[in-house]
C-alpha cells in the first residue's frame, strides 16, 4: 500500500467523520423530536461510495430513492386493505407482494428507465425497503421511542435528501484536503462506474 494512499485515506476518514457529525448536530438541535431517525441521513454515504458515483450522481441517487418510496406507497395501497380484511394473510401478502415489487424494480428501472435519473437500482431498493420499515414498523407506537413522532413520507424523503447534501459536502471538502496532503490521483481505485451500454441493432 502506497504512502500516498494511506495519507489520503486517513485524511478523508478523519474529515469525513468530523464533517458528518458537524452537519448532523444542527439538524438534531433544530428537530430534537426527529433525532432518533437522523441515522437514516447517513444512508446516501455508503450508497455513494459503494457505487463509485461521481459527485453529480447524487441527483440520480436521490431521485431513484424517491422512486423507491413511491413503490412503497403503491405496495401499501394494495397490501394494506388485503391485510386489513384478513390479518391471517399477512405473511402471504408480505412475502408474495415484496417479492413481486422487488422483481418489478429490478426489471423496470434498468430496462425501461435505464437512461433516466431513476436507474440507480440499489437506491430504488433502499427507498422501497425504508418505506416498508416506516409503514410496518416505525409507525407502530409500541416500537418507536417514547415521545418520537411517527415518520411520514416527507420526513423519509427529506432526511435522505439532507443525507445527499451531507455526502456532497463531505466528498468535496475531504477530497480536496486529501488531494492537498497526498497529491492528486492518490487513490487509483476511485473512479466513476462505466455507463451501461445498450446493444445496437445489427443489420
Short mmCIF file of C-alpha atoms in Angstrom, two decimals:
data_model
loop_
_atom_site.label_atom_id
_atom_site.label_comp_id
_atom_site.label_asym_id
_atom_site.label_seq_id
_atom_site.Cartn_x
_atom_site.Cartn_y
_atom_site.Cartn_z
CA UNK A 1 0.00 0.00 0.00
CA UNK A 2 1.49 3.29 -1.10
CA UNK A 3 2.15 6.08 1.41
CA UNK A 4 0.03 8.44 -0.70
CA UNK A 5 -2.95 6.09 -0.45
CA UNK A 6 -2.51 5.78 3.32
CA UNK A 7 -2.28 9.56 3.83
CA UNK A 8 -5.20 10.32 1.56
CA UNK A 9 -7.41 7.66 3.14
CA UNK A 10 -6.64 8.87 6.68
CA UNK A 11 -7.37 12.49 5.78
CA UNK A 12 -10.69 11.54 4.19
CA UNK A 13 -11.63 9.30 7.11
CA UNK A 14 -10.88 11.93 9.75
CA UNK A 15 -12.50 14.83 7.93
CA UNK A 16 -15.45 12.70 6.79
CA UNK A 17 -16.32 11.68 10.34
CA UNK A 18 -15.95 15.25 11.65
CA UNK A 19 -17.96 16.82 8.82
CA UNK A 20 -20.86 14.37 9.11
CA UNK A 21 -21.03 14.93 12.87
CA UNK A 22 -20.97 18.72 12.49
CA UNK A 23 -23.69 18.61 9.84
CA UNK A 24 -25.94 16.31 11.87
CA UNK A 25 -25.77 18.31 15.10
CA UNK A 26 -27.64 21.44 13.84
CA UNK A 27 -30.44 19.28 12.41
CA UNK A 28 -30.78 17.32 15.64
CA UNK A 29 -30.89 20.60 17.57
CA UNK A 30 -33.49 22.12 15.23
CA UNK A 31 -35.69 18.99 15.20
CA UNK A 32 -34.97 17.22 18.51
CA UNK A 33 -38.07 15.05 18.17
CA UNK A 34 -36.62 13.56 14.96
CA UNK A 35 -33.17 12.84 16.42
CA UNK A 36 -33.81 9.06 16.68
CA UNK A 37 -34.24 8.94 12.91
CA UNK A 38 -31.22 11.01 11.83
CA UNK A 39 -29.08 7.88 11.23
CA UNK A 40 -31.20 7.46 8.09
CA UNK A 41 -29.42 10.56 6.78
CA UNK A 42 -26.21 8.53 6.60
CA UNK A 43 -27.66 6.04 4.10
CA UNK A 44 -26.60 8.03 0.99
CA UNK A 45 -22.95 7.89 2.05
CA UNK A 46 -22.40 4.10 1.78
CA UNK A 47 -24.52 4.03 -1.38
CA UNK A 48 -22.44 6.79 -2.95
CA UNK A 49 -19.11 5.13 -2.22
CA UNK A 50 -20.25 1.56 -2.92
CA UNK A 51 -21.48 2.60 -6.36
CA UNK A 52 -18.36 4.74 -7.01
CA UNK A 53 -20.54 7.56 -8.24
CA UNK A 54 -19.33 10.94 -9.48
CA UNK A 55 -20.46 13.88 -7.36
CA UNK A 56 -23.22 14.74 -9.85
CA UNK A 57 -24.59 11.22 -9.43
CA UNK A 58 -26.13 12.28 -6.11
CA UNK A 59 -29.08 13.73 -8.05
CA UNK A 60 -29.84 10.38 -9.65
CA UNK A 61 -29.24 8.69 -6.29
CA UNK A 62 -31.88 10.89 -4.64
CA UNK A 63 -34.41 10.60 -7.48
CA UNK A 64 -34.02 6.81 -7.55
CA UNK A 65 -34.57 6.67 -3.78
CA UNK A 66 -37.65 8.84 -4.27
CA UNK A 67 -38.94 6.37 -6.86
CA UNK A 68 -38.41 3.57 -4.36
CA UNK A 69 -40.58 5.32 -1.79
CA UNK A 70 -43.33 5.56 -4.42
CA UNK A 71 -43.09 1.79 -4.90
CA UNK A 72 -43.55 1.51 -1.14
CA UNK A 73 -46.70 3.64 -1.31
CA UNK A 74 -48.11 1.55 -4.15
CA UNK A 75 -47.38 -1.64 -2.22
CA UNK A 76 -49.13 -0.26 0.84
CA UNK A 77 -52.17 0.81 -1.20
CA UNK A 78 -52.63 -2.78 -2.39
CA UNK A 79 -51.40 -4.81 0.57
CA UNK A 80 -52.88 -2.65 3.33
CA UNK A 81 -56.56 -3.35 2.56
CA UNK A 82 -55.81 -7.04 1.94
CA UNK A 83 -54.14 -7.42 5.33
CA UNK A 84 -56.86 -5.36 6.99
CA UNK A 85 -59.56 -7.60 5.58
CA UNK A 86 -57.77 -10.79 6.58
CA UNK A 87 -54.95 -10.33 9.14
CA UNK A 88 -54.12 -14.04 8.95
CA UNK A 89 -52.97 -13.48 5.36
CA UNK A 90 -50.22 -11.07 6.44
CA UNK A 91 -47.25 -13.45 5.90
CA UNK A 92 -48.53 -14.48 2.47
CA UNK A 93 -49.35 -10.95 1.35
CA UNK A 94 -46.00 -9.59 2.52
CA UNK A 95 -43.98 -12.49 1.12
CA UNK A 96 -45.58 -12.53 -2.32
CA UNK A 97 -46.04 -8.76 -2.50
CA UNK A 98 -42.49 -7.81 -1.57
CA UNK A 99 -41.09 -10.42 -3.97
CA UNK A 100 -43.24 -9.05 -6.80
CA UNK A 101 -42.27 -5.42 -6.16
CA UNK A 102 -38.57 -6.28 -5.99
CA UNK A 103 -38.89 -8.13 -9.32
CA UNK A 104 -40.61 -5.10 -10.86
CA UNK A 105 -37.91 -2.75 -9.57
CA UNK A 106 -35.12 -4.97 -10.88
CA UNK A 107 -36.84 -5.19 -14.28
CA UNK A 108 -38.46 -1.80 -14.82
CA UNK A 109 -35.68 0.54 -13.71
CA UNK A 110 -32.75 -0.88 -15.69
CA UNK A 111 -34.78 -1.87 -18.78
CA UNK A 112 -37.32 0.94 -19.13
CA UNK A 113 -35.67 3.72 -17.13
CA UNK A 114 -32.03 2.90 -17.78
CA UNK A 115 -31.34 6.25 -19.46
CA UNK A 116 -33.11 8.33 -16.82
CA UNK A 117 -32.09 9.57 -13.34
CA UNK A 118 -34.27 6.80 -11.89
CA UNK A 119 -31.91 3.99 -12.89
CA UNK A 120 -29.83 3.65 -9.69
CA UNK A 121 -31.43 0.35 -8.72
CA UNK A 122 -29.76 -0.03 -5.28
CA UNK A 123 -31.16 3.37 -4.26
CA UNK A 124 -34.62 2.39 -5.53
CA UNK A 125 -34.48 -0.76 -3.42
CA UNK A 126 -33.36 1.22 -0.36
CA UNK A 127 -36.24 3.65 -0.83
CA UNK A 128 -38.76 0.82 -1.14
CA UNK A 129 -37.44 -1.11 1.86
CA UNK A 130 -37.20 2.01 4.01
CA UNK A 131 -40.83 2.83 3.26
CA UNK A 132 -41.75 -0.72 4.26
CA UNK A 133 -39.91 -0.22 7.56
CA UNK A 134 -41.74 3.06 8.13
CA UNK A 135 -45.17 1.71 7.23
CA UNK A 136 -44.87 -1.63 9.01
CA UNK A 137 -42.56 -0.93 11.95
CA UNK A 138 -41.76 2.67 12.80
CA UNK A 139 -45.38 3.78 12.71
CA UNK A 140 -46.16 1.29 15.47
CA UNK A 141 -46.46 3.32 18.69
CA UNK A 142 -45.30 0.32 20.70
CA UNK A 143 -41.98 0.19 18.84
CA UNK A 144 -40.88 3.79 18.35
CA UNK A 145 -39.05 5.61 21.12
CA UNK A 146 -41.33 7.34 23.62
CA UNK A 147 -42.03 10.89 22.52
CA UNK A 148 -40.74 10.41 18.99
CA UNK A 149 -43.26 11.21 16.24
CA UNK A 150 -44.09 8.61 13.64
CA UNK A 151 -42.26 9.01 10.37
CA UNK A 152 -44.13 10.29 7.33
CA UNK A 153 -43.20 10.29 3.64
CA UNK A 154 -41.95 13.92 3.64
CA UNK A 155 -39.64 13.15 6.56
CA UNK A 156 -38.30 9.99 4.89
CA UNK A 157 -37.53 11.89 1.69
CA UNK A 158 -36.27 14.99 3.49
CA UNK A 159 -33.88 13.03 5.71
CA UNK A 160 -32.43 11.20 2.69
CA UNK A 161 -32.15 14.48 0.74
CA UNK A 162 -30.19 16.03 3.61
CA UNK A 163 -28.01 12.93 3.64
CA UNK A 164 -27.21 13.57 -0.04
CA UNK A 165 -26.24 17.14 0.82
CA UNK A 166 -24.01 15.91 3.65
CA UNK A 167 -22.41 13.41 1.27
CA UNK A 168 -21.66 16.15 -1.27
CA UNK A 169 -20.14 18.44 1.35
CA UNK A 170 -18.07 15.62 2.82
CA UNK A 171 -16.79 14.45 -0.58
CA UNK A 172 -15.84 17.94 -1.74
CA UNK A 173 -14.09 19.04 1.46
CA UNK A 174 -12.39 15.80 2.46
CA UNK A 175 -11.44 15.00 -1.13
CA UNK A 176 -9.84 18.41 -1.63
CA UNK A 177 -7.95 18.07 1.65
CA UNK A 178 -6.75 14.58 0.77
CA UNK A 179 -5.56 15.79 -2.63
CA UNK A 180 -3.71 18.61 -0.91
CA UNK A 181 -1.97 16.30 1.55
CA UNK A 182 -1.38 13.21 -0.59
CA UNK A 183 -1.39 14.74 -4.07
CA UNK A 184 -3.87 14.36 -6.94
CA UNK A 185 -4.59 10.80 -8.01
CA UNK A 186 -3.66 9.33 -4.62
CA UNK A 187 -6.45 6.76 -4.83
CA UNK A 188 -6.12 4.70 -8.02
CA UNK A 189 -9.23 2.66 -7.18
CA UNK A 190 -11.65 5.59 -7.19
CA UNK A 191 -13.33 6.13 -10.50
CA UNK A 192 -16.82 6.66 -11.80
CA UNK A 193 -18.56 3.50 -12.96
CA UNK A 194 -18.97 2.95 -16.66
CA UNK A 195 -22.34 3.97 -18.07
CA UNK A 196 -24.39 0.94 -19.10
CA UNK A 197 -24.01 0.11 -22.75
CA UNK A 198 -27.08 -0.65 -24.83
CA UNK A 199 -26.76 -3.09 -27.67
CA UNK A 200 -27.41 -1.57 -31.05
CA UNK A 201 -29.44 -3.38 -33.62
CA UNK A 202 -27.35 -5.25 -36.16
CA UNK A 203 -28.25 -5.46 -39.79
#
